[in-house]
Amino acid sequence: MRMFTNTSTIPLALLLIAFSSGCGESSGTVSGKVTINGEPVSRLEVIYVNVAQGFEANGMSNAEGNYKMYYGRANPDLPVGEYKIYLSNVELDESQAKDRAKQVKIPDAFTKSGSQLFKTVSPGDNIIDIAVTAE
C-alpha cells in the first residue's frame, strides 16, 4: 500500500502552530496617577512586586502625579500577573537637601513593609490609579 503525503501542508501547519502560540499576550503596560488626599504627588517611586516570581518593576510620579511602570532596562512591558504595590520617596543626594522638606509622609499602608495593595496586570494597557488617604 502506498502512503501519500502532501508536503505542502507541513509548512502551513507549522505556521499555524506558530501563530496560535503567540496569540495570547503575556505582558501589559501600566500607567496611572498617584494622589494623596486627592492631590497629585510628584517624585514618588512606584514599585510593583510580582507576587509569583518576586521581581520588581519601577516608575516615578511626575508633577501631575502620573507614572508609567518599567521592567528591567526601560521596558514598559510587564509580565501579566498579580503585583503587590508600594510607594517610596525618591532618594535625594546632598545637592537636593532643600527638596527633603517637600517630601510627603507615605502612610504605612502604602510602604514596602505595610502595603496590602494588590493589583493584577492584564494583557494590553492597564491604568492603575493609586489614591492614598492620609491623616
MMTF fields as JSON, N, C-alpha, C and O atoms, coordinates in Angstrom:
{
  "mmtfVersion": "1.0.0",
  "mmtfProducer": "UNKNOWN",
  "numBonds": 539,
  "numAtoms": 540,
  "numGroups": 135,
  "numChains": 1,
  "numModels": 1,
  "chainsPerModel": [1],
  "groupsPerChain": [135],
  "chainIdList": ["A"],
  "bondAtomList": [4, 2, 8, 6, 12, 10, 16, 14, 20, 18, 24, 22, 28, 26, 32, 30, 36, 34, 40, 38, 44, 42, 48, 46, 52, 50, 56, 54, 60, 58, 64, 62, 68, 66, 72, 70, 76, 74, 80, 78, 84, 82, 88, 86, 92, 90, 96, 94, 100, 98, 104, 102, 108, 106, 112, 110, 116, 114, 120, 118, 124, 122, 128, 126, 132, 130, 136, 134, 140, 138, 144, 142, 148, 146, 152, 150, 156, 154, 160, 158, 164, 162, 168, 166, 172, 170, 176, 174, 180, 178, 184, 182, 188, 186, 192, 190, 196, 194, 200, 198, 204, 202, 208, 206, 212, 210, 216, 214, 220, 218, 224, 222, 228, 226, 232, 230, 236, 234, 240, 238, 244, 242, 248, 246, 252, 250, 256, 254, 260, 258, 264, 262, 268, 266, 272, 270, 276, 274, 280, 278, 284, 282, 288, 286, 292, 290, 296, 294, 300, 298, 304, 302, 308, 306, 312, 310, 316, 314, 320, 318, 324, 322, 328, 326, 332, 330, 336, 334, 340, 338, 344, 342, 348, 346, 352, 350, 356, 354, 360, 358, 364, 362, 368, 366, 372, 370, 376, 374, 380, 378, 384, 382, 388, 386, 392, 390, 396, 394, 400, 398, 404, 402, 408, 406, 412, 410, 416, 414, 420, 418, 424, 422, 428, 426, 432, 430, 436, 434, 440, 438, 444, 442, 448, 446, 452, 450, 456, 454, 460, 458, 464, 462, 468, 466, 472, 470, 476, 474, 480, 478, 484, 482, 488, 486, 492, 490, 496, 494, 500, 498, 504, 502, 508, 506, 512, 510, 516, 514, 520, 518, 524, 522, 528, 526, 532, 530, 536, 534],
  "bondOrderList": [1, 1, 1, 1, 1, 1, 1, 1, 1, 1, 1, 1, 1, 1, 1, 1, 1, 1, 1, 1, 1, 1, 1, 1, 1, 1, 1, 1, 1, 1, 1, 1, 1, 1, 1, 1, 1, 1, 1, 1, 1, 1, 1, 1, 1, 1, 1, 1, 1, 1, 1, 1, 1, 1, 1, 1, 1, 1, 1, 1, 1, 1, 1, 1, 1, 1, 1, 1, 1, 1, 1, 1, 1, 1, 1, 1, 1, 1, 1, 1, 1, 1, 1, 1, 1, 1, 1, 1, 1, 1, 1, 1, 1, 1, 1, 1, 1, 1, 1, 1, 1, 1, 1, 1, 1, 1, 1, 1, 1, 1, 1, 1, 1, 1, 1, 1, 1, 1, 1, 1, 1, 1, 1, 1, 1, 1, 1, 1, 1, 1, 1, 1, 1, 1],
  "groupList": [{"groupName": "MET", "atomNameList": ["N", "CA", "C", "O"], "elementList": ["N", "C", "C", "O"], "formalChargeList": [0, 0, 0, 0], "bondAtomList": [1, 0, 2, 1, 3, 2], "bondOrderList": [1, 1, 2], "singleLetterCode": "M", "chemCompType": "L-PEPTIDE LINKING"}, {"groupName": "ARG", "atomNameList": ["N", "CA", "C", "O"], "elementList": ["N", "C", "C", "O"], "formalChargeList": [0, 0, 0, 0], "bondAtomList": [1, 0, 2, 1, 3, 2], "bondOrderList": [1, 1, 2], "singleLetterCode": "R", "chemCompType": "L-PEPTIDE LINKING"}, {"groupName": "PHE", "atomNameList": ["N", "CA", "C", "O"], "elementList": ["N", "C", "C", "O"], "formalChargeList": [0, 0, 0, 0], "bondAtomList": [1, 0, 2, 1, 3, 2], "bondOrderList": [1, 1, 2], "singleLetterCode": "F", "chemCompType": "L-PEPTIDE LINKING"}, {"groupName": "THR", "atomNameList": ["N", "CA", "C", "O"], "elementList": ["N", "C", "C", "O"], "formalChargeList": [0, 0, 0, 0], "bondAtomList": [1, 0, 2, 1, 3, 2], "bondOrderList": [1, 1, 2], "singleLetterCode": "T", "chemCompType": "L-PEPTIDE LINKING"}, {"groupName": "ASN", "atomNameList": ["N", "CA", "C", "O"], "elementList": ["N", "C", "C", "O"], "formalChargeList": [0, 0, 0, 0], "bondAtomList": [1, 0, 2, 1, 3, 2], "bondOrderList": [1, 1, 2], "singleLetterCode": "N", "chemCompType": "L-PEPTIDE LINKING"}, {"groupName": "SER", "atomNameList": ["N", "CA", "C", "O"], "elementList": ["N", "C", "C", "O"], "formalChargeList": [0, 0, 0, 0], "bondAtomList": [1, 0, 2, 1, 3, 2], "bondOrderList": [1, 1, 2], "singleLetterCode": "S", "chemCompType": "L-PEPTIDE LINKING"}, {"groupName": "ILE", "atomNameList": ["N", "CA", "C", "O"], "elementList": ["N", "C", "C", "O"], "formalChargeList": [0, 0, 0, 0], "bondAtomList": [1, 0, 2, 1, 3, 2], "bondOrderList": [1, 1, 2], "singleLetterCode": "I", "chemCompType": "L-PEPTIDE LINKING"}, {"groupName": "PRO", "atomNameList": ["N", "CA", "C", "O"], "elementList": ["N", "C", "C", "O"], "formalChargeList": [0, 0, 0, 0], "bondAtomList": [1, 0, 2, 1, 3, 2], "bondOrderList": [1, 1, 2], "singleLetterCode": "P", "chemCompType": "L-PEPTIDE LINKING"}, {"groupName": "LEU", "atomNameList": ["N", "CA", "C", "O"], "elementList": ["N", "C", "C", "O"], "formalChargeList": [0, 0, 0, 0], "bondAtomList": [1, 0, 2, 1, 3, 2], "bondOrderList": [1, 1, 2], "singleLetterCode": "L", "chemCompType": "L-PEPTIDE LINKING"}, {"groupName": "ALA", "atomNameList": ["N", "CA", "C", "O"], "elementList": ["N", "C", "C", "O"], "formalChargeList": [0, 0, 0, 0], "bondAtomList": [1, 0, 2, 1, 3, 2], "bondOrderList": [1, 1, 2], "singleLetterCode": "A", "chemCompType": "L-PEPTIDE LINKING"}, {"groupName": "GLY", "atomNameList": ["N", "CA", "C", "O"], "elementList": ["N", "C", "C", "O"], "formalChargeList": [0, 0, 0, 0], "bondAtomList": [1, 0, 2, 1, 3, 2], "bondOrderList": [1, 1, 2], "singleLetterCode": "G", "chemCompType": "PEPTIDE LINKING"}, {"groupName": "CYS", "atomNameList": ["N", "CA", "C", "O"], "elementList": ["N", "C", "C", "O"], "formalChargeList": [0, 0, 0, 0], "bondAtomList": [1, 0, 2, 1, 3, 2], "bondOrderList": [1, 1, 2], "singleLetterCode": "C", "chemCompType": "L-PEPTIDE LINKING"}, {"groupName": "GLU", "atomNameList": ["N", "CA", "C", "O"], "elementList": ["N", "C", "C", "O"], "formalChargeList": [0, 0, 0, 0], "bondAtomList": [1, 0, 2, 1, 3, 2], "bondOrderList": [1, 1, 2], "singleLetterCode": "E", "chemCompType": "L-PEPTIDE LINKING"}, {"groupName": "VAL", "atomNameList": ["N", "CA", "C", "O"], "elementList": ["N", "C", "C", "O"], "formalChargeList": [0, 0, 0, 0], "bondAtomList": [1, 0, 2, 1, 3, 2], "bondOrderList": [1, 1, 2], "singleLetterCode": "V", "chemCompType": "L-PEPTIDE LINKING"}, {"groupName": "LYS", "atomNameList": ["N", "CA", "C", "O"], "elementList": ["N", "C", "C", "O"], "formalChargeList": [0, 0, 0, 0], "bondAtomList": [1, 0, 2, 1, 3, 2], "bondOrderList": [1, 1, 2], "singleLetterCode": "K", "chemCompType": "L-PEPTIDE LINKING"}, {"groupName": "TYR", "atomNameList": ["N", "CA", "C", "O"], "elementList": ["N", "C", "C", "O"], "formalChargeList": [0, 0, 0, 0], "bondAtomList": [1, 0, 2, 1, 3, 2], "bondOrderList": [1, 1, 2], "singleLetterCode": "Y", "chemCompType": "L-PEPTIDE LINKING"}, {"groupName": "GLN", "atomNameList": ["N", "CA", "C", "O"], "elementList": ["N", "C", "C", "O"], "formalChargeList": [0, 0, 0, 0], "bondAtomList": [1, 0, 2, 1, 3, 2], "bondOrderList": [1, 1, 2], "singleLetterCode": "Q", "chemCompType": "L-PEPTIDE LINKING"}, {"groupName": "ASP", "atomNameList": ["N", "CA", "C", "O"], "elementList": ["N", "C", "C", "O"], "formalChargeList": [0, 0, 0, 0], "bondAtomList": [1, 0, 2, 1, 3, 2], "bondOrderList": [1, 1, 2], "singleLetterCode": "D", "chemCompType": "L-PEPTIDE LINKING"}],
  "groupTypeList": [0, 1, 0, 2, 3, 4, 3, 5, 3, 6, 7, 8, 9, 8, 8, 8, 6, 9, 2, 5, 5, 10, 11, 10, 12, 5, 5, 10, 3, 13, 5, 10, 14, 13, 3, 6, 4, 10, 12, 7, 13, 5, 1, 8, 12, 13, 6, 15, 13, 4, 13, 9, 16, 10, 2, 12, 9, 4, 10, 0, 5, 4, 9, 12, 10, 4, 15, 14, 0, 15, 15, 10, 1, 9, 4, 7, 17, 8, 7, 13, 10, 12, 15, 14, 6, 15, 8, 5, 4, 13, 12, 8, 17, 12, 5, 16, 9, 14, 17, 1, 9, 14, 16, 13, 14, 6, 7, 17, 9, 2, 3, 14, 5, 10, 5, 16, 8, 2, 14, 3, 13, 5, 7, 10, 17, 4, 6, 6, 17, 6, 9, 13, 3, 9, 12],
  "groupIdList": [1, 2, 3, 4, 5, 6, 7, 8, 9, 10, 11, 12, 13, 14, 15, 16, 17, 18, 19, 20, 21, 22, 23, 24, 25, 26, 27, 28, 29, 30, 31, 32, 33, 34, 35, 36, 37, 38, 39, 40, 41, 42, 43, 44, 45, 46, 47, 48, 49, 50, 51, 52, 53, 54, 55, 56, 57, 58, 59, 60, 61, 62, 63, 64, 65, 66, 67, 68, 69, 70, 71, 72, 73, 74, 75, 76, 77, 78, 79, 80, 81, 82, 83, 84, 85, 86, 87, 88, 89, 90, 91, 92, 93, 94, 95, 96, 97, 98, 99, 100, 101, 102, 103, 104, 105, 106, 107, 108, 109, 110, 111, 112, 113, 114, 115, 116, 117, 118, 119, 120, 121, 122, 123, 124, 125, 126, 127, 128, 129, 130, 131, 132, 133, 134, 135],
  "secStructList": [7, 7, 7, 7, 7, 7, 6, 6, 2, 2, 2, 2, 2, 2, 2, 2, 2, 2, 2, 2, 2, 6, 1, 1, 7, 7, 3, 3, 3, 3, 3, 3, 3, 3, 3, 3, 6, 6, 3, 3, 7, 7, 1, 3, 3, 3, 3, 3, 3, 3, 6, 6, 6, 7, 7, 3, 3, 3, 3, 3, 7, 7, 6, 6, 1, 3, 3, 3, 7, 5, 5, 6, 6, 6, 5, 7, 7, 3, 3, 1, 3, 3, 3, 3, 3, 3, 3, 3, 3, 7, 7, 7, 7, 4, 4, 4, 4, 4, 4, 4, 4, 4, 7, 7, 7, 7, 7, 4, 4, 4, 1, 6, 6, 6, 7, 7, 3, 3, 3, 3, 3, 7, 1, 3, 3, 3, 3, 7, 7, 3, 3, 3, 7, 7, 7],
  "xCoordList": [0.842, 0.0, 0.892, 1.861, 0.554, 1.345, 0.767, -0.439, 1.654, 1.216, 1.442, 2.518, 0.436, 0.512, 0.702, -0.078, 1.722, 1.97, 2.057, 2.826, 1.275, 1.304, 2.263, 1.923, 3.448, 4.476, 4.171, 4.783, 3.25, 2.933, 2.102, 2.033, 1.471, 0.667, 1.507, 1.06, 2.704, 3.55, 3.975, 3.815, 4.51, 4.856, 3.641, 3.753, 2.497, 1.288, 0.908, 0.532, 1.001, 0.68, 1.642, 1.214, 2.921, 3.901, 3.636, 3.793, 3.239, 2.913, 1.708, 1.71, 0.696, -0.493, -0.165, -0.693, 0.691, 1.101, 1.846, 1.621, 2.723, 3.486, 2.572, 2.744, 1.601, 0.68, -0.223, -0.497, -0.688, -1.6, -0.889, -1.512, 0.383, 1.092, 1.42, 1.673, 1.425, 1.735, 0.511, 0.65, -0.664, -1.88, -2.179, -2.677, -1.895, -2.189, -1.084, 0.07, -1.433, -0.43, -0.002, -0.828, 1.286, 1.778, 2.344, 3.011, 2.071, 2.544, 1.544, 0.667, 1.712, 0.861, 1.635, 2.626, 1.187, 1.789, 0.952, -0.251, 1.6, 0.899, 1.236, 2.4, 0.192, 0.35, -0.794, -1.763, -0.679, -1.732, -1.357, -0.445, -2.072, -1.862, -1.809, -2.593, -0.871, -0.753, -1.285, -0.849, -2.231, -2.745, -2.731, -2.896, -2.532, -2.677, -3.717, -3.558, -4.783, -5.928, -6.443, -6.813, -6.459, -6.996, -6.045, -6.382, -4.854, -3.879, -2.787, -2.272, -2.422, -1.342, -0.018, 0.258, 0.79, 2.069, 3.192, 3.153, 4.193, 5.342, 6.5, 6.545, 7.418, 8.666, 8.456, 9.207, 7.431, 7.266, 7.66, 7.288, 8.412, 8.724, 7.56, 7.097, 7.1, 6.029, 6.685, 7.365, 6.483, 7.127, 6.057, 5.173, 6.141, 5.275, 6.151, 7.19, 5.743, 6.474, 5.594, 4.481, 6.1, 5.347, 5.216, 6.219, 3.972, 3.704, 4.276, 4.836, 4.147, 4.572, 6.086, 6.646, 6.762, 8.182, 9.097, 10.312, 8.537, 9.324, 10.097, 10.735, 10.074, 10.815, 10.063, 8.856, 10.798, 10.217, 10.174, 11.014, 9.159, 9.07, 8.942, 8.381, 9.465, 9.51, 8.999, 9.072, 8.485, 8.077, 8.226, 8.458, 8.094, 8.171, 7.072, 6.821, 6.421, 5.355, 5.949, 6.956, 5.3, 5.743, 4.96, 4.256, 5.075, 4.431, 2.912, 2.278, 2.327, 0.872, 0.462, -0.721, 1.439, 1.162, 1.115, 0.898, 1.315, 1.253, 2.528, 3.626, 2.353, 3.5, 3.321, 2.207, 4.433, 4.44, 5.454, 6.56, 5.075, 5.947, 6.909, 6.592, 8.106, 9.128, 9.707, 9.92, 9.951, 10.518, 11.882, 11.997, 12.903, 14.245, 14.745, 14.489, 15.442, 16.024, 15.049, 15.078, 14.201, 13.27, 12.292, 11.86, 11.943, 10.966, 9.587, 9.364, 8.655, 7.331, 6.413, 5.315, 6.839, 6.005, 6.26, 7.354, 5.236, 5.32, 4.648, 3.597, 5.23, 4.551, 3.199, 3.084, 2.179, 0.864, 0.931, 1.757, 0.056, 0.004, -0.343, -0.62, -0.325, -0.665, 0.594, 1.664, 0.436, 1.542, 1.147, 0.016, 2.107, 1.967, 2.549, 3.615, 1.841, 2.264, 2.599, 1.862, 3.706, 4.017, 4.694, 5.141, 4.763, 5.327, 6.544, 6.671, 7.434, 8.621, 9.017, 8.878, 9.509, 10.066, 11.35, 12.116, 11.581, 12.803, 13.976, 13.909, 15.047, 16.245, 16.894, 17.096, 17.215, 17.823, 19.266, 19.599, 20.123, 21.513, 21.662, 20.692, 22.85, 23.099, 22.746, 22.302, 22.935, 22.635, 21.13, 20.718, 20.326, 18.869, 18.286, 17.097, 19.112, 18.687, 17.469, 16.602, 17.393, 16.25, 14.932, 13.868, 14.991, 13.781, 13.263, 12.126, 14.088, 13.654, 12.419, 11.547, 12.351, 11.198, 9.899, 8.812, 10.017, 8.836, 8.354, 7.261, 9.152, 8.75, 7.543, 7.426, 6.658, 5.427, 5.622, 6.484, 4.813, 4.793, 3.88, 2.692, 4.438, 3.66, 3.065, 3.802, 1.745, 1.128, 1.667, 1.991, 1.76, 2.299, 1.606, 2.239, 0.312, -0.447, 0.031, -0.413, 0.933, 1.434, 2.956, 3.557, 3.59, 5.038, 5.388, 4.518, 6.672, 7.13, 6.705, 6.243, 6.857, 6.549, 5.058, 4.601, 4.293, 2.895, 1.855, 0.667, 2.277, 1.302, 0.492, 1.025, -0.801, -1.71, -2.438, -3.525, -1.82, -2.399, -1.912, -0.722, -2.839, -2.532, -3.381, -4.578, -2.763, -3.464, -2.973, -1.851, -3.834, -3.48, -3.162, -3.941, -2.012, -1.65, -2.183, -1.841, -3.021, -3.634, -2.958, -2.252, -3.162, -2.595, -3.119, -4.27, -2.271, -2.669, -2.343, -1.454, -3.092, -2.857, -3.645, -4.846, -2.964, -3.584, -3.431, -2.331, -4.532, -4.48, -4.817, -5.935, -3.828, -3.993, -3.657, -2.491, -4.714, -4.536, -4.349, -4.951, -3.519, -3.242, -3.686, -3.027, -4.807, -5.376, -5.097, -5.633, -4.256, -3.846, -4.633, -4.776, -5.13, -5.77, -4.863, -4.559, -4.433, -3.539, -4.179, -4.995, -3.798, -4.335, -3.564, -3.882],
  "yCoordList": [-1.163, 0.0, 1.232, 1.322, 2.146, 3.362, 4.481, 4.728, 5.158, 6.235, 7.565, 7.811, 8.408, 9.685, 10.787, 10.884, 11.607, 12.728, 13.997, 14.086, 14.953, 16.233, 17.127, 17.621, 17.334, 18.095, 19.587, 20.303, 20.066, 21.491, 21.844, 23.016, 20.864, 21.159, 21.227, 21.798, 20.662, 20.678, 22.101, 22.487, 22.91, 24.282, 25.096, 25.926, 24.862, 25.565, 25.209, 26.085, 23.942, 23.503, 24.121, 24.547, 24.176, 24.783, 26.28, 26.814, 26.944, 28.36, 28.602, 29.539, 27.776, 27.907, 27.683, 28.38, 26.727, 26.47, 27.678, 28.077, 28.254, 29.415, 30.592, 31.264, 30.848, 31.951, 31.703, 32.63, 30.488, 30.221, 30.3, 30.661, 29.977, 30.056, 31.494, 31.772, 32.416, 33.804, 34.677, 35.88, 34.127, 34.932, 35.468, 36.587, 34.717, 35.178, 36.096, 35.682, 37.345, 38.284, 37.883, 37.495, 37.982, 37.62, 38.823, 38.675, 40.027, 41.226, 42.358, 42.324, 43.36, 44.538, 45.756, 45.643, 46.919, 48.16, 48.706, 48.454, 49.456, 50.009, 51.488, 51.889, 52.28, 53.696, 54.082, 53.336, 55.241, 55.685, 56.998, 57.694, 57.326, 58.579, 58.287, 57.491, 58.945, 58.822, 60.11, 61.21, 59.948, 61.102, 60.796, 59.65, 61.838, 61.732, 62.768, 63.963, 62.284, 63.135, 63.923, 65.091, 63.26, 63.855, 64.749, 65.202, 65.018, 65.89, 65.056, 64.121, 65.382, 64.653, 64.842, 65.916, 63.793, 63.834, 63.518, 62.509, 64.392, 64.17, 63.546, 63.571, 62.995, 62.434, 61.307, 61.171, 60.507, 59.279, 58.115, 58.053, 57.198, 55.978, 55.009, 54.799, 54.429, 53.436, 52.097, 51.949, 51.125, 49.818, 48.741, 48.669, 47.902, 46.737, 45.509, 45.369, 44.624, 43.38, 42.225, 42.045, 41.446, 40.301, 39.27, 38.808, 38.905, 38.005, 36.613, 36.004, 36.105, 34.735, 34.596, 33.588, 35.608, 35.451, 36.402, 36.205, 37.429, 38.302, 39.421, 40.206, 39.535, 40.616, 41.941, 41.961, 43.052, 44.38, 45.129, 44.943, 45.986, 46.979, 48.327, 48.418, 49.381, 50.686, 51.79, 51.704, 52.819, 54.029, 55.192, 54.991, 56.427, 57.604, 58.571, 58.784, 59.153, 60.103, 61.459, 61.901, 62.102, 63.417, 64.504, 64.206, 65.743, 66.874, 66.74, 67.264, 66.044, 65.837, 64.556, 64.222, 63.84, 62.592, 61.383, 60.266, 61.579, 60.469, 59.632, 60.151, 58.329, 57.428, 56.397, 56.15, 55.8, 54.696, 53.692, 54.059, 52.428, 51.385, 50.861, 50.791, 50.495, 49.899, 48.68, 48.675, 47.659, 46.411, 46.239, 46.255, 46.076, 45.937, 47.272, 48.313, 47.244, 48.468, 49.164, 48.94, 49.994, 50.833, 50.034, 50.508, 48.834, 48.015, 48.269, 47.939, 48.845, 49.145, 47.923, 48.032, 46.771, 45.567, 44.762, 44.233, 44.671, 43.868, 42.526, 42.479, 41.437, 40.152, 40.209, 40.809, 39.586, 39.593, 38.83, 37.933, 39.198, 38.529, 39.497, 40.672, 38.986, 39.79, 40.456, 39.851, 41.716, 42.502, 43.155, 43.61, 43.19, 43.994, 45.36, 45.45, 46.424, 47.774, 48.552, 48.502, 49.262, 50.17, 51.426, 51.468, 52.441, 53.734, 54.033, 53.539, 54.848, 55.254, 56.654, 56.997, 57.457, 58.743, 58.499, 57.591, 59.307, 59.201, 59.599, 60.587, 58.828, 59.144, 60.402, 60.521, 61.328, 62.589, 62.648, 62.176, 63.232, 63.401, 64.751, 65.499, 65.054, 66.278, 67.544, 68.527, 67.535, 68.731, 69.011, 70.105, 68.043, 68.195, 68.29, 68.038, 68.649, 68.674, 69.567, 69.239, 70.686, 71.594, 70.926, 71.332, 69.912, 69.213, 68.212, 67.751, 67.875, 66.897, 67.372, 66.574, 68.669, 69.216, 69.054, 69.043, 68.929, 68.794, 67.34, 67.087, 66.4, 65.003, 64.734, 65.271, 63.897, 63.601, 62.418, 61.567, 62.385, 61.234, 60.189, 60.435, 59.035, 57.952, 57.118, 56.618, 56.965, 56.136, 54.702, 54.183, 54.075, 52.715, 51.731, 50.799, 51.93, 51.004, 51.031, 50.214, 51.959, 52.058, 51.948, 52.269, 51.494, 51.313, 49.856, 48.987, 49.617, 48.264, 47.243, 46.155, 47.583, 46.618, 46.523, 45.502, 47.581, 47.578, 47.466, 47.322, 47.53, 47.579, 46.29, 45.181, 46.485, 45.385, 45.683, 45.164, 46.527, 46.898, 45.918, 45.86, 45.154, 44.177, 44.472, 44.734, 44.431, 44.637, 43.612, 43.114, 43.308, 42.368, 43.124, 43.968, 42.816, 43.353, 42.376, 41.194, 42.89, 42.098, 42.41, 43.412, 41.565, 41.876, 43.22, 43.581, 43.949, 45.237, 46.381, 46.281, 47.484, 48.688, 48.623, 48.355, 48.868, 48.883, 50.283, 50.836, 50.85, 52.124, 51.825, 51.425, 52.027, 51.724, 52.983, 53.329, 53.656, 54.847, 54.426, 53.454, 55.154, 54.853, 56.066, 57.105, 55.92, 57.004, 56.735, 55.791, 57.566, 57.411, 58.407, 59.579, 57.916, 58.798, 58.86, 57.841, 60.073, 60.257, 61.197, 62.051, 61.022, 61.88, 63.161, 63.996],
  "zCoordList": [0.0, 0.0, 0.0, 0.754, -0.834, -0.978, -0.106, -0.114, 0.651, 1.528, 0.819, 0.275, 0.828, 0.15, 1.192, 2.14, 1.023, 1.923, 1.097, 0.14, 1.477, 0.801, 1.576, 2.651, 1.038, 1.747, 1.809, 2.602, 1.0, 1.05, 2.277, 2.646, 2.918, 4.108, 5.383, 6.378, 5.374, 6.564, 6.923, 8.081, 5.992, 6.367, 6.823, 7.725, 6.209, 6.606, 8.038, 8.817, 8.384, 9.741, 10.755, 11.828, 10.433, 11.325, 11.505, 12.603, 10.435, 10.503, 11.406, 12.203, 11.288, 12.129, 13.606, 14.473, 13.89, 15.275, 15.832, 16.975, 15.035, 15.492, 15.795, 16.811, 14.922, 15.155, 16.348, 17.109, 16.531, 17.639, 18.977, 19.975, 19.029, 20.301, 20.672, 21.844, 19.716, 20.008, 20.169, 20.386, 20.072, 20.119, 21.5, 21.622, 22.535, 23.89, 24.366, 24.476, 24.65, 25.138, 26.545, 27.371, 26.802, 28.13, 28.871, 29.895, 28.339, 29.02, 28.844, 27.981, 29.695, 29.621, 30.061, 30.782, 29.631, 30.087, 31.234, 31.313, 32.121, 33.286, 33.425, 33.385, 33.588, 33.908, 34.823, 34.973, 35.429, 36.323, 36.973, 36.527, 38.029, 38.74, 40.238, 40.755, 40.929, 42.379, 43.001, 42.662, 43.912, 44.646, 46.14, 46.56, 46.922, 48.374, 48.767, 48.516, 49.389, 49.75, 48.547, 48.665, 47.386, 46.174, 45.405, 44.311, 45.951, 45.297, 44.634, 45.247, 43.382, 42.729, 43.467, 44.002, 43.489, 44.205, 43.231, 42.527, 43.199, 42.321, 43.09, 44.32, 42.34, 42.859, 43.863, 44.829, 43.623, 44.4, 43.515, 42.343, 44.085, 43.355, 43.556, 44.677, 42.463, 42.496, 42.194, 41.179, 43.071, 42.915, 42.837, 43.691, 41.807, 41.642, 41.857, 41.212, 42.752, 43.005, 42.546, 43.041, 41.595, 41.094, 42.203, 42.747, 42.542, 43.662, 43.404, 44.315, 42.196, 41.9, 41.792, 42.224, 41.213, 40.919, 41.687, 41.7, 42.328, 43.188, 42.522, 43.223, 41.191, 40.551, 40.689, 40.931, 40.53, 40.684, 39.362, 38.482, 39.257, 38.182, 38.875, 39.966, 38.238, 38.889, 37.984, 36.758, 38.615, 37.921, 38.878, 40.07, 38.361, 39.207, 38.794, 37.608, 39.801, 39.502, 39.104, 39.657, 38.134, 37.687, 38.428, 39.393, 37.993, 38.677, 38.736, 39.652, 37.768, 37.761, 38.487, 38.54, 39.044, 39.742, 38.824, 39.294, 37.524, 36.568, 36.632, 36.836, 36.454, 36.432, 35.326, 34.864, 34.909, 33.952, 34.467, 34.862, 34.46, 35.004, 33.942, 32.755, 34.423, 33.568, 34.268, 35.48, 33.48, 33.969, 33.32, 32.095, 34.13, 33.571, 33.055, 33.659, 31.965, 31.397, 30.453, 29.243, 31.005, 30.242, 29.386, 28.336, 29.822, 29.112, 29.715, 30.88, 28.953, 29.508, 29.619, 30.164, 29.116, 29.142, 30.403, 30.603, 31.258, 32.468, 32.213, 31.574, 32.697, 32.592, 33.306, 34.375, 32.718, 33.352, 34.669, 34.842, 35.583, 36.874, 37.982, 37.74, 39.202, 40.367, 40.929, 40.989, 41.338, 41.865, 43.182, 43.357, 44.108, 45.323, 44.97, 44.359, 45.359, 45.003, 46.273, 47.258, 46.237, 47.34, 46.807, 45.661, 47.651, 47.292, 48.15, 49.271, 47.607, 48.352, 47.895, 46.72, 48.831, 48.432, 47.662, 47.986, 46.649, 45.858, 46.736, 47.467, 46.66, 47.452, 46.892, 45.683, 47.768, 47.362, 47.826, 48.913, 46.994, 47.409, 48.109, 48.232, 48.557, 49.34, 48.564, 49.16, 47.248, 46.458, 46.396, 46.01, 46.769, 46.743, 48.153, 48.35, 49.127, 50.53, 50.749, 51.559, 50.039, 50.204, 49.795, 50.262, 48.931, 48.484, 49.51, 49.41, 50.492, 51.502, 52.257, 52.6, 52.511, 53.239, 52.445, 53.022, 51.125, 50.264, 50.159, 49.652, 50.628, 50.522, 51.411, 52.513, 50.911, 51.637, 52.569, 52.351, 53.598, 54.506, 53.877, 53.668, 53.58, 52.978, 54.111, 54.961, 54.131, 55.172, 55.135, 54.067, 56.297, 56.396, 55.457, 54.96, 55.211, 54.353, 52.904, 52.097, 52.557, 51.19, 51.13, 50.105, 52.224, 52.258, 51.959, 51.906, 51.767, 51.441, 52.49, 52.146, 53.748, 54.813, 55.132, 55.646, 54.83, 55.244, 54.15, 54.44, 52.899, 51.812, 51.687, 51.718, 51.545, 51.242, 49.928, 49.673, 49.105, 47.814, 46.759, 46.45, 46.214, 45.177, 43.955, 44.07, 42.789, 41.52, 40.516, 40.607, 39.56, 38.506, 37.228, 36.784, 36.64, 35.338, 34.3, 34.304, 33.416, 32.357, 31.027, 30.915, 30.02, 28.699, 28.186, 28.434, 27.474, 26.918, 27.859, 28.704, 27.692, 28.5, 29.804, 29.8, 30.911, 32.237, 32.827, 32.849, 33.302, 34.006, 35.454, 35.778, 36.324, 37.737, 38.534, 38.728, 38.99, 39.819, 41.269, 41.725, 41.981, 43.379, 44.19, 44.183, 44.885, 45.688, 47.153, 47.733, 47.75, 49.133, 49.99, 49.64, 51.1, 52.08, 53.291, 53.911, 53.623, 54.757, 55.767, 55.42, 56.998, 58.064, 58.184, 59.03]
}
